[in-house]
């Protein structure tokens, strides 16, 4: 397996607050890599650093061996690293299909401007983009909602739409920030199948998730952050037995608590 994403010594401060300190890890191509930690541990900050929204104060990331130093979010997306957001960021008044087509435009010659000012030669490309967007909506299971405005979709479907939009950029690595948040149990099962399908189709996945069952069942390795630092890292079965992890989640003396112990955890 080759390393697709490598983070070395990442640090990020907000004023006096150290949100990330010396965070290093690497993700292998083809794996589903989990990122967990209590609220405020620095998970989203790490996502924001990896995807170019924040500039790290220290350290560096490489993606497919190329440094992401100074890369803007659209350059990171162009390099093949796409993401979804914890707080859904869709164009609420555009249809589902339009939301996906916007994601697709970074891969076209016409670009986003071309989507607005359409010349004759761009219309053929536009038709291909629309076809692909329909395929992606079908892929995430909301093809029947293509023409509905994003804000009218159920919460779980909006999360799927965000995934379709991210997939439209043809990522090599898809970073999902709490995709199961707000989903009920049956929606979460379908989401799990979707993430497995994405991986099976050759896309590496980085997953922030509070749903421990989902993380432990899906991920081949897990990184645990606490107070912006790496608390533990390894296979789910190892991590969930780690007393430091149990304490961070549940407080001292909770080492026997069954909450973290999922029989599905990959050994
Ligand atoms: N833009 C910002 N300005 C100032 N402080 C911030 C900013 N973003 C995050 N922080 C702080 O950095 C720390 C890490 O926050 P972050 O959102 O990365 O944690 P998280 O692990 O994603 O939490 P959650 O699970 O609640 O989403 C927190 O103390 C947070 O208040």
XYZ file of N, CA and C and ligand atoms in Angstrom:
832
model
N 0.848 -1.211 0.000
C 0.000 0.000 0.000
C 0.874 1.247 0.000
N 0.450 2.268 -0.756
C 1.228 3.502 -0.773
C 0.517 4.567 0.066
N 1.321 5.469 0.596
C 0.763 6.543 1.417
C 0.152 7.591 0.490
N -1.104 7.942 0.724
C -1.745 8.969 -0.105
C -1.678 10.336 0.572
N -1.810 10.351 1.902
C -1.755 11.623 2.632
C -0.814 11.484 3.818
N 0.096 12.436 3.908
C 1.050 12.394 5.020
C 1.029 13.747 5.719
N 0.779 13.739 7.023
C 0.818 14.974 7.812
C 1.991 14.887 8.767
N 2.784 15.952 8.790
C 3.974 15.927 9.649
C 4.030 17.158 10.539
N 3.949 16.931 11.850
C 4.147 18.006 12.813
C 3.197 19.178 12.697
N 1.914 18.901 12.368
C 0.979 20.010 12.159
C 0.657 20.733 13.469
N 0.715 22.044 13.411
C 0.324 22.875 14.547
C -0.570 23.996 14.073
N -1.604 24.321 14.882
C -2.483 25.445 14.548
C -2.927 26.132 15.837
N -2.722 27.451 15.870
C -3.131 28.235 17.054
C -4.230 29.212 16.659
N -5.155 29.434 17.585
C -6.115 30.524 17.447
C -5.843 31.443 18.629
N -5.141 32.546 18.405
C -4.731 33.393 19.521
C -3.907 32.565 20.483
N -4.334 32.516 21.750
C -3.580 31.753 22.752
C -3.936 30.276 22.773
N -4.959 29.890 22.007
C -5.410 28.491 22.065
C -4.671 27.636 21.038
N -4.080 26.555 21.521
C -3.413 25.634 20.598
C -4.439 24.577 20.187
N -4.976 24.730 18.974
C -6.010 23.789 18.510
C -5.386 22.498 18.003
N -4.146 22.579 17.483
C -3.412 21.381 17.039
C -1.957 21.527 17.452
N -1.389 20.456 17.970
C 0.018 20.472 18.360
C 0.708 19.212 17.845
N 1.677 19.406 16.972
C 2.538 18.318 16.523
C 1.760 17.064 16.098
N 0.819 17.256 15.200
C 0.001 16.125 14.739
C 0.634 15.512 13.489
N 1.002 14.260 13.596
C 1.601 13.532 12.465
C 0.864 12.212 12.275
N 0.579 11.885 11.035
C -0.028 10.581 10.718
C 0.036 10.397 9.214
N -0.187 9.164 8.768
C -0.346 9.012 7.329
C -1.483 8.052 7.005
N -2.086 8.303 5.847
C -3.219 7.503 5.391
C -2.775 6.747 4.156
N -3.061 5.457 4.145
C -2.680 4.649 2.985
C -3.797 4.658 1.946
N -3.391 4.633 0.687
C -4.369 4.612 -0.397
C -5.270 3.392 -0.221
N -6.564 3.599 -0.318
C -7.511 2.489 -0.278
C -8.085 2.190 1.085
N -7.654 2.897 2.122
C -8.220 2.590 3.435
C -9.319 3.579 3.825
N -10.100 3.178 4.825
C -11.026 4.115 5.467
C -10.381 4.433 6.808
N -9.987 5.685 6.968
C -9.196 6.104 8.132
C -10.097 6.955 9.020
N -10.175 6.604 10.271
C -11.066 7.315 11.186
C -10.340 8.368 11.997
N -11.034 9.467 12.248
C -10.494 10.533 13.095
C -11.533 10.798 14.174
N -11.175 10.474 15.420
C -12.136 10.651 16.502
C -11.507 11.474 17.622
N -12.322 11.819 18.583
C -11.853 12.605 19.719
C -13.034 13.344 20.314
N -12.947 13.699 21.593
C -14.058 14.405 22.243
C -14.331 15.755 21.576
N -15.458 16.368 21.906
C -15.775 17.688 21.364
C -14.643 18.656 21.629
N -14.300 19.436 20.604
C -13.249 20.446 20.765
C -11.841 19.882 20.679
N -11.708 18.610 20.294
C -10.375 17.975 20.266
C -9.495 18.483 19.129
N -10.126 19.081 18.111
C -9.333 19.610 16.996
C -9.563 18.897 15.674
N -10.587 18.050 15.608
C -10.816 17.246 14.403
C -11.136 18.128 13.185
N -12.098 19.028 13.368
C -12.477 19.881 12.237
C -11.339 20.821 11.875
N -10.618 21.292 12.879
C -9.455 22.154 12.590
C -8.457 21.382 11.729
N -8.247 20.118 12.059
C -7.325 19.306 11.253
C -7.849 19.173 9.823
N -9.138 18.917 9.657
C -9.735 18.862 8.313
C -9.488 20.173 7.575
N -9.690 21.274 8.289
C -9.543 22.583 7.647
C -8.106 22.844 7.236
N -7.164 22.353 8.027
C -5.754 22.496 7.665
C -5.447 21.615 6.443
N -5.934 20.372 6.476
C -5.633 19.444 5.372
C -6.208 19.941 4.050
N -7.364 20.615 4.117
C -8.050 20.988 2.878
C -7.817 22.451 2.489
N -6.865 23.095 3.141
C -6.449 24.424 2.685
C -7.276 25.587 3.209
N -8.267 25.300 4.081
C -9.057 26.415 4.627
C -8.253 27.181 5.672
N -7.435 26.464 6.433
C -6.534 27.097 7.399
C -5.094 26.818 6.996
N -4.241 27.812 7.229
C -2.805 27.619 7.013
C -2.217 27.162 8.354
N -1.523 26.032 8.368
C -0.959 25.593 9.656
C 0.166 26.524 10.105
N 0.324 26.671 11.415
C 1.442 27.470 11.939
C 2.734 26.671 11.892
N 2.597 25.373 12.043
C 3.770 24.495 11.923
C 3.377 23.275 11.104
N 4.404 22.644 10.546
C 4.219 21.357 9.889
C 3.745 21.470 8.452
N 3.535 20.315 7.886
C 3.247 20.269 6.456
C 2.474 18.988 6.123
N 1.689 19.051 5.037
C 1.014 17.849 4.530
C 1.484 17.583 3.122
N 1.599 16.330 2.788
C 1.824 15.982 1.388
C 0.697 15.055 0.956
N 0.281 15.259 -0.302
C -0.794 14.460 -0.870
C -0.251 13.814 -2.128
N -0.254 12.500 -2.159
C 0.375 11.775 -3.269
C 1.810 12.239 -3.484
N 2.499 12.520 -2.407
C 3.909 12.902 -2.489
C 4.148 14.366 -2.812
N 3.073 15.134 -3.037
C 3.249 16.549 -3.389
C 2.838 17.422 -2.205
N 3.668 18.414 -1.888
C 3.375 19.262 -0.737
C 2.121 20.095 -0.976
N 1.290 20.192 0.061
C 0.096 21.041 -0.034
C 0.359 22.417 0.580
N 1.613 22.681 0.891
C 1.941 23.943 1.565
C 1.442 25.132 0.742
N 0.665 25.986 1.365
C 0.174 27.191 0.687
C -0.951 26.936 -0.309
N -1.377 25.667 -0.461
C -2.431 25.384 -1.452
C -3.776 25.919 -0.957
N -4.495 26.584 -1.856
C -5.835 27.101 -1.547
C -6.834 25.944 -1.642
N -8.022 26.092 -1.003
C -8.987 24.984 -1.026
C -9.273 24.434 -2.426
N -9.416 25.321 -3.440
C -9.735 24.785 -4.771
C -8.532 24.046 -5.364
N -7.327 24.434 -4.969
C -6.135 23.723 -5.458
C -6.041 22.338 -4.800
N -6.420 22.288 -3.528
C -6.432 20.999 -2.829
C -7.474 20.080 -3.485
N -8.650 20.651 -3.797
C -9.694 19.862 -4.473
C -9.203 19.395 -5.835
N -8.531 20.277 -6.555
C -7.979 19.905 -7.863
C -6.959 18.788 -7.749
N -6.219 18.780 -6.646
C -5.199 17.744 -6.449
C -5.840 16.391 -6.163
N -7.163 16.409 -5.794
C -7.851 15.141 -5.576
C -8.278 14.891 -4.147
N -8.320 15.951 -3.329
C -8.775 15.787 -1.942
C -10.072 16.584 -1.775
N -11.192 15.883 -1.676
C -12.497 16.544 -1.546
C -13.035 16.334 -0.144
N -13.971 17.183 0.258
C -14.491 17.067 1.615
C -15.967 17.431 1.685
N -16.593 16.991 2.777
C -17.906 17.513 3.142
C -17.725 18.261 4.464
N -18.762 18.978 4.860
C -18.670 19.825 6.050
C -19.596 19.327 7.149
N -19.152 19.584 8.396
C -19.961 19.210 9.561
C -21.316 19.927 9.490
N -21.259 21.240 9.220
C -22.501 21.987 8.999
C -22.697 22.039 7.491
N -23.722 21.348 7.056
C -23.927 21.159 5.615
C -23.808 22.485 4.869
N -23.041 22.486 3.789
C -22.879 23.696 2.986
C -23.318 23.435 1.555
N -24.619 23.447 1.383
C -25.154 23.302 0.031
C -25.673 24.650 -0.438
N -25.904 24.783 -1.738
C -26.608 25.962 -2.238
C -28.084 25.655 -2.049
N -28.652 26.185 -0.959
C -29.972 25.761 -0.488
C -31.066 25.966 -1.517
N -30.950 27.020 -2.334
C -32.022 27.325 -3.278
C -31.778 26.764 -4.670
N -30.678 26.047 -4.840
C -30.449 25.375 -6.119
C -30.921 23.926 -6.002
N -31.220 23.322 -7.149
C -31.671 21.931 -7.127
C -30.504 21.006 -6.774
N -30.860 19.773 -6.448
C -29.837 18.777 -6.129
C -28.865 18.628 -7.289
N -29.419 18.519 -8.498
C -28.554 18.304 -9.665
C -27.622 19.503 -9.879
N -28.139 20.710 -9.669
C -27.290 21.900 -9.838
C -26.161 21.920 -8.808
N -26.465 21.504 -7.590
C -25.419 21.446 -6.568
C -24.286 20.509 -6.986
N -24.643 19.380 -7.566
C -23.613 18.422 -7.988
C -22.841 18.964 -9.190
N -23.569 19.606 -10.105
C -22.904 20.133 -11.307
C -21.863 21.189 -10.943
N -22.132 21.955 -9.903
C -21.155 22.955 -9.464
C -19.865 22.260 -9.002
N -20.016 21.157 -8.270
C -18.839 20.405 -7.852
C -18.038 19.908 -9.043
N -18.758 19.550 -10.097
C -18.132 18.970 -11.292
C -17.326 19.994 -12.088
N -17.705 21.257 -11.971
C -17.090 22.268 -12.829
C -15.597 22.475 -12.597
N -15.072 22.050 -11.444
C -13.625 22.232 -11.281
C -12.854 21.297 -12.211
N -13.535 20.274 -12.739
C -12.865 19.316 -13.622
C -13.080 19.633 -15.109
N -13.716 20.764 -15.395
C -14.028 21.042 -16.802
C -13.155 22.163 -17.341
N -13.079 22.202 -18.655
C -12.308 23.268 -19.303
C -12.987 24.611 -19.074
N -14.325 24.590 -19.133
C -15.055 25.845 -19.023
C -14.933 26.444 -17.624
N -14.815 25.591 -16.607
C -14.707 26.077 -15.239
C -16.035 26.651 -14.758
N -16.010 27.212 -13.567
C -17.247 27.701 -12.959
C -17.796 28.884 -13.756
N -16.915 29.767 -14.259
C -17.376 30.913 -15.039
C -18.108 30.443 -16.289
N -17.569 29.400 -16.905
C -18.187 28.845 -18.113
C -19.576 28.307 -17.858
N -19.830 27.939 -16.593
C -21.155 27.441 -16.248
C -22.173 28.575 -16.277
N -21.673 29.794 -16.124
C -22.559 30.957 -16.098
C -22.704 31.528 -17.510
N -21.547 31.749 -18.166
C -21.568 32.314 -19.528
C -21.379 31.158 -20.504
N -22.462 30.644 -21.035
C -22.365 29.444 -21.856
C -22.220 29.771 -23.340
N -21.127 29.348 -23.934
C -20.985 29.464 -25.380
C -21.441 28.142 -25.981
N -21.596 28.121 -27.313
C -22.081 26.905 -27.971
C -21.173 25.723 -27.664
N -19.867 25.955 -27.738
C -18.935 24.839 -27.539
C -18.976 24.321 -26.100
N -19.427 25.160 -25.200
C -19.476 24.704 -23.814
C -20.733 23.897 -23.504
N -21.714 24.010 -24.391
C -22.978 23.333 -24.076
C -22.867 21.806 -24.119
N -22.022 21.297 -25.003
C -21.839 19.834 -25.077
C -21.199 19.346 -23.774
N -20.219 20.106 -23.330
C -19.552 19.742 -22.077
C -20.567 19.798 -20.928
N -21.416 20.805 -20.972
C -22.439 20.978 -19.947
C -23.369 19.756 -19.895
N -23.726 19.243 -21.080
C -24.623 18.085 -21.128
C -23.942 16.875 -20.492
N -22.632 16.730 -20.751
C -21.887 15.607 -20.163
C -21.826 15.753 -18.645
N -21.655 16.986 -18.202
C -21.609 17.245 -16.752
C -22.941 16.870 -16.113
N -24.022 17.226 -16.797
C -25.339 16.931 -16.240
C -25.575 15.418 -16.162
N -25.132 14.701 -17.217
C -25.266 13.237 -17.196
C -24.520 12.641 -16.014
N -23.283 13.117 -15.838
C -22.458 12.591 -14.744
C -23.079 12.936 -13.383
N -23.641 14.137 -13.292
C -24.269 14.550 -12.026
C -25.447 13.638 -11.701
N -26.227 13.268 -12.738
C -27.338 12.330 -12.505
C -26.804 10.983 -12.023
N -25.720 10.523 -12.659
C -25.128 9.241 -12.222
C -24.737 9.301 -10.749
N -24.157 10.438 -10.354
C -23.694 10.561 -8.969
C -24.863 10.611 -7.984
N -25.947 11.285 -8.385
C -27.128 11.303 -7.507
C -27.678 9.889 -7.355
N -27.695 9.127 -8.461
C -28.130 7.724 -8.370
C -27.186 6.948 -7.455
N -25.906 7.212 -7.604
C -24.873 6.490 -6.844
C -25.083 6.664 -5.328
N -25.422 7.892 -4.919
C -25.617 8.114 -3.473
C -27.056 7.824 -3.045
N -27.912 7.456 -4.010
C -29.259 7.003 -3.667
C -30.332 8.081 -3.638
N -30.068 9.238 -4.263
C -31.105 10.281 -4.269
C -31.398 10.766 -5.697
N -31.245 9.856 -6.642
C -31.502 10.211 -8.044
C -32.907 10.754 -8.270
N -33.867 10.247 -7.483
C -35.262 10.678 -7.655
C -35.498 12.103 -7.157
N -34.529 12.681 -6.479
C -34.700 14.055 -5.964
C -33.923 15.086 -6.786
N -33.470 14.699 -7.964
C -32.562 15.548 -8.756
C -33.057 16.978 -8.940
N -34.356 17.136 -9.161
C -34.854 18.477 -9.484
C -35.424 19.236 -8.285
N -35.327 18.627 -7.120
C -35.827 19.310 -5.914
C -34.758 20.238 -5.356
N -35.193 21.386 -4.824
C -34.191 22.297 -4.257
C -33.592 21.672 -3.001
N -32.312 21.970 -2.799
C -31.563 21.300 -1.736
C -32.237 21.456 -0.373
N -32.779 22.660 -0.116
C -33.316 22.893 1.230
C -34.557 22.053 1.509
N -35.196 21.515 0.446
C -36.412 20.722 0.670
C -36.083 19.254 0.960
N -34.814 18.885 0.846
C -34.448 17.482 1.081
C -34.360 17.199 2.573
N -34.676 15.953 2.936
C -34.497 15.523 4.322
C -33.017 15.635 4.670
N -32.766 15.790 5.953
C -31.400 16.011 6.423
C -30.422 14.942 5.915
N -30.829 13.689 6.033
C -29.951 12.600 5.591
C -29.658 12.686 4.089
N -30.682 13.113 3.327
C -30.491 13.247 1.878
C -29.575 14.431 1.559
N -29.647 15.502 2.371
C -28.722 16.629 2.160
C -27.280 16.173 2.384
N -27.086 15.311 3.359
C -25.728 14.791 3.600
C -25.253 13.957 2.406
N -26.162 13.164 1.834
C -25.800 12.371 0.649
C -25.498 13.280 -0.537
N -26.274 14.359 -0.623
C -26.052 15.304 -1.721
C -24.662 15.940 -1.590
N -24.285 16.274 -0.362
C -22.931 16.816 -0.155
C -21.864 15.822 -0.606
N -22.119 14.550 -0.331
C -21.152 13.521 -0.747
C -21.110 13.445 -2.278
N -22.274 13.507 -2.911
C -22.310 13.470 -4.387
C -21.536 14.665 -4.955
N -21.729 15.831 -4.344
C -21.032 17.022 -4.846
C -19.520 16.872 -4.689
N -19.109 16.323 -3.555
C -17.670 16.107 -3.351
C -17.145 15.078 -4.356
N -17.934 14.018 -4.614
C -17.503 12.987 -5.568
C -17.401 13.534 -6.984
N -18.166 14.589 -7.260
C -18.141 15.185 -8.601
C -16.771 15.774 -8.934
N -15.978 16.051 -7.938
C -14.635 16.593 -8.202
C -13.639 15.469 -8.520
N -14.143 14.229 -8.577
C -13.302 13.053 -8.850
C -12.138 12.932 -7.875
N -12.455 12.881 -6.590
C -11.374 12.839 -5.608
C -10.673 11.481 -5.558
N -9.443 11.533 -5.104
C -8.729 10.297 -4.761
C -8.935 10.018 -3.277
N -9.124 11.099 -2.521
C -9.392 10.967 -1.089
C -10.608 11.819 -0.751
N -11.574 11.204 -0.091
C -12.787 11.913 0.303
C -12.793 12.045 1.816
N -12.848 13.286 2.303
C -12.845 13.537 3.748
C -14.271 13.882 4.173
N -14.829 13.094 5.074
C -16.224 13.259 5.492
C -16.266 13.733 6.940
N -16.836 14.927 7.154
C -16.893 15.488 8.510
C -18.263 15.183 9.121
N -18.297 14.200 9.977
C -19.509 13.759 10.673
C -20.693 13.496 9.736
N -20.510 12.581 8.781
C -21.589 12.338 7.824
C -22.840 11.749 8.450
N -22.715 11.075 9.598
C -23.899 10.440 10.195
C -24.619 11.355 11.176
N -24.092 12.566 11.395
C -24.718 13.466 12.370
C -26.167 13.724 11.965
N -27.068 13.549 12.898
C -28.481 13.820 12.631
C -29.198 12.714 11.888
N -28.497 11.624 11.588
C -29.168 10.523 10.876
C -29.750 9.531 11.880
N -30.864 8.907 11.502
C -31.391 7.849 12.360
C -30.652 6.537 12.046
N -31.005 5.480 12.820
C -30.243 4.234 12.714
C -30.293 3.643 11.304
N -31.476 3.677 10.671
C -31.540 3.043 9.349
C -30.812 3.888 8.301
N -30.865 5.227 8.430
C -30.106 6.082 7.509
C -28.606 5.827 7.674
N -28.186 5.586 8.922
C -26.763 5.355 9.181
C -26.298 4.047 8.548
N -27.163 3.035 8.554
C -26.810 1.759 7.910
C -26.589 1.976 6.409
N -27.484 2.749 5.796
C -27.361 3.013 4.352
C -26.104 3.838 4.079
N -25.822 4.797 4.975
C -24.607 5.609 4.825
C -23.369 4.715 4.887
N -23.389 3.789 5.814
C -22.243 2.880 5.943
C -22.019 2.101 4.644
N -23.116 1.635 4.058
C -22.985 0.902 2.785
C -22.420 1.810 1.700
N -22.847 3.066 1.720
C -22.349 4.015 0.714
C -20.843 4.245 0.885
N -20.403 4.416 2.121
C -18.966 4.658 2.360
C -18.159 3.424 1.931
N -18.705 2.246 2.208
C -18.003 1.024 1.786
C -17.925 0.932 0.259
N -18.998 1.359 -0.395
C -19.019 1.331 -1.868
C -17.989 2.314 -2.429
N -17.905 3.485 -1.810
C -16.952 4.509 -2.268
C -15.528 3.958 -2.171
N -15.242 3.326 -1.048
C -13.912 2.736 -0.874
C -13.676 1.615 -1.902
N -14.690 0.767 -2.079
C -14.554 -0.340 -3.039
C -14.318 0.187 -4.448
N -14.801 1.380 -4.722
C -14.602 1.978 -6.046
C -13.268 2.724 -6.131
N -12.421 2.543 -5.139
C -11.038 3.013 -5.247
C -10.756 4.372 -4.627
N -11.715 4.911 -3.880
C -11.480 6.219 -3.256
C -11.149 6.013 -1.776
N -10.049 6.591 -1.349
C -9.641 6.530 0.048
C -10.579 7.449 0.847
N -10.895 7.048 2.077
C -11.841 7.840 2.872
C -11.214 8.221 4.211
N -11.367 9.500 4.559
C -11.006 9.988 5.894
C -12.312 10.392 6.560
N -12.564 9.828 7.730
C -13.887 9.953 8.344
C -13.790 10.521 9.751
N -14.377 11.706 9.969
C -14.605 12.187 11.340
C -15.991 11.721 11.714
N -16.128 11.088 12.862
C -17.461 10.620 13.212
C -17.554 10.394 14.713
N -18.694 10.795 15.267
C -18.939 10.535 16.693
C -19.628 9.188 16.896
N -20.245 8.658 15.828
C -20.915 7.369 15.939
C -19.842 6.282 15.991
N -19.578 5.839 17.218
C -18.447 4.933 17.444
C -18.638 3.590 16.744
N -19.881 3.143 16.655
C -20.152 1.866 15.994
C -19.743 1.968 14.517
N -20.091 3.089 13.912
C -19.761 3.300 12.504
C -18.240 3.333 12.324
N -17.565 4.091 13.170
C -16.108 4.231 13.053
C -15.430 2.876 13.253
N -15.810 2.198 14.315
C -15.128 0.952 14.655
C -15.412 -0.136 13.606
N -16.586 -0.113 13.020
C -16.926 -1.122 12.028
C -16.334 -0.853 10.653
N -16.149 0.439 10.330
C -15.738 0.794 8.964
C -14.237 0.977 8.785
N -13.585 1.522 9.830
C -12.219 2.022 9.616
C -11.173 0.935 9.805
N -10.134 0.992 8.985
C -9.027 0.058 9.173
C -8.071 0.592 10.235
N -7.986 1.922 10.343
C -7.168 2.531 11.403
C -7.861 3.794 11.902
N -7.524 4.141 13.128
C -8.173 5.287 13.761
C -7.121 6.151 14.449
N -7.285 7.464 14.298
C -6.438 8.431 15.006
C -7.322 9.119 16.045
N -6.844 9.154 17.282
C -7.625 9.803 18.341
C -6.927 11.096 18.739
N -7.663 12.196 18.661
C -7.133 13.491 19.104
C -7.741 13.848 20.455
N -6.936 14.525 21.272
C -7.462 15.130 22.499
C -6.677 16.409 22.735
N -7.387 17.489 23.004
C -6.743 18.799 23.172
C -5.733 19.069 22.046
N -6.094 18.700 20.835
C -5.261 19.019 19.676
C -4.026 18.165 19.516
N -3.897 17.138 20.361
C -2.714 16.281 20.259
C -3.135 14.839 19.973
N -2.202 14.083 19.385
C -2.494 12.671 19.114
C -2.475 11.914 20.441
N -3.628 11.345 20.779
C -3.731 10.580 22.024
C -3.438 9.109 21.755
N -3.899 8.620 20.633
C -3.679 7.217 20.273
C -3.892 7.066 18.779
N -3.350 5.987 18.240
C -3.500 5.728 16.817
C -3.312 4.230 16.601
N -4.121 3.638 15.751
C -3.960 2.209 15.484
C -5.235 1.581 14.987
N -5.256 0.267 15.020
C -6.445 -0.450 14.576
C -7.571 -0.226 15.605
N -8.831 -0.208 15.134
C -9.947 0.069 16.043
C -9.936 -0.797 17.302
N -9.661 -2.096 17.131
C -9.716 -2.985 18.287
C -8.684 -2.587 19.348
N -7.505 -2.105 18.878
C -6.471 -1.651 19.821
C -6.905 -0.358 20.499
N -7.349 0.581 19.656
C -7.662 1.920 20.150
C -8.783 1.874 21.184
N -9.793 1.056 20.930
C -10.926 1.056 21.856
C -10.610 0.369 23.186
N -9.481 -0.327 23.229
C -9.067 -0.926 24.503
C -8.111 -0.023 25.261
N -7.647 1.049 24.605
C -6.618 1.910 25.182
C -7.210 2.701 26.354
N -6.682 2.509 27.556
C -7.256 3.201 28.725
C -7.249 4.726 28.569
N -6.251 5.276 27.856
C -6.203 6.744 27.664
C -7.422 7.202 26.858
N -7.777 6.377 25.863
C -8.909 6.735 25.006
C -10.213 6.640 25.796
N -10.335 5.579 26.531
C -11.555 5.382 27.326
C -11.720 6.527 28.316
N -10.614 6.912 28.935
C -10.685 7.989 29.915
C -11.049 9.317 29.244
N -10.474 9.551 28.080
C -10.747 10.813 27.378
C -12.228 10.930 27.032
N -12.830 9.803 26.675
C -14.237 9.842 26.279
C -15.181 9.820 27.460
N -14.820 9.028 28.442
C -15.816 8.705 29.459
C -15.427 9.141 30.865
N -14.199 9.663 31.013
C -13.774 10.089 32.349
C -13.076 8.965 33.081
N -12.289 9.361 34.065
C -11.500 8.388 34.832
C -12.407 7.324 35.431
N -11.893 6.109 35.491
C -12.616 5.026 36.148
C -13.636 4.344 35.257
N -13.673 4.745 33.974
C -14.700 4.192 33.092
C -14.156 3.103 32.177
N -12.985 2.574 32.502
C -12.329 1.634 31.594
C -13.185 0.412 31.274
N -14.129 0.096 32.135
C -14.956 -1.089 31.875
C -16.254 -0.741 31.148
N -16.443 0.551 30.912
C -17.697 0.958 30.284
C -17.815 0.343 28.880
N -18.951 -0.265 28.571
C -19.074 -0.956 27.287
C -19.294 -0.025 26.091
N -19.493 1.277 26.356
C -19.849 2.190 25.255
C -18.871 2.155 24.095
N -17.585 2.077 24.429
C -16.570 2.125 23.376
C -16.289 0.754 22.761
N -16.822 -0.300 23.395
C -16.416 -1.649 22.994
C -17.381 -2.237 21.985
N -17.023 -2.115 20.739
C -17.913 -2.625 19.709
C -17.362 -3.921 19.151
N -18.180 -4.954 19.182
C -17.708 -6.255 18.713
C -17.264 -6.234 17.257
N -17.768 -5.227 16.500
C -17.428 -5.166 15.076
C -16.045 -4.592 14.821
N -15.394 -4.041 15.836
C -14.131 -3.334 15.630
C -13.128 -4.193 14.883
N -12.529 -3.605 13.838
C -11.560 -4.354 13.040
C -10.282 -4.574 13.843
N -9.842 -5.834 13.911
C -8.656 -6.157 14.713
C -7.393 -5.911 13.904
N -11.864 29.662 13.908
C -11.602 29.456 15.201
N -11.263 30.479 16.032
C -10.986 30.261 17.325
N -11.006 29.052 17.914
C -11.350 27.998 17.150
C -11.659 28.133 15.763
N -11.956 26.907 15.260
C -11.842 26.048 16.285
N -11.469 26.701 17.420
C -11.199 26.078 18.722
O -10.241 25.059 18.492
C -10.552 23.905 19.284
C -10.754 22.726 18.368
O -11.994 22.890 17.678
P -12.508 21.892 16.554
O -13.779 22.452 16.003
O -11.411 21.625 15.605
O -12.812 20.580 17.407
P -13.604 19.272 16.990
O -12.807 18.124 17.496
O -13.914 19.296 15.553
O -14.919 19.415 17.853
P -16.421 18.881 17.577
O -16.394 17.402 17.763
O -17.210 19.563 18.651
O -16.804 19.296 16.205
C -11.776 24.261 20.107
O -11.331 24.715 21.375
C -12.414 25.369 19.321
O -13.151 26.237 20.171
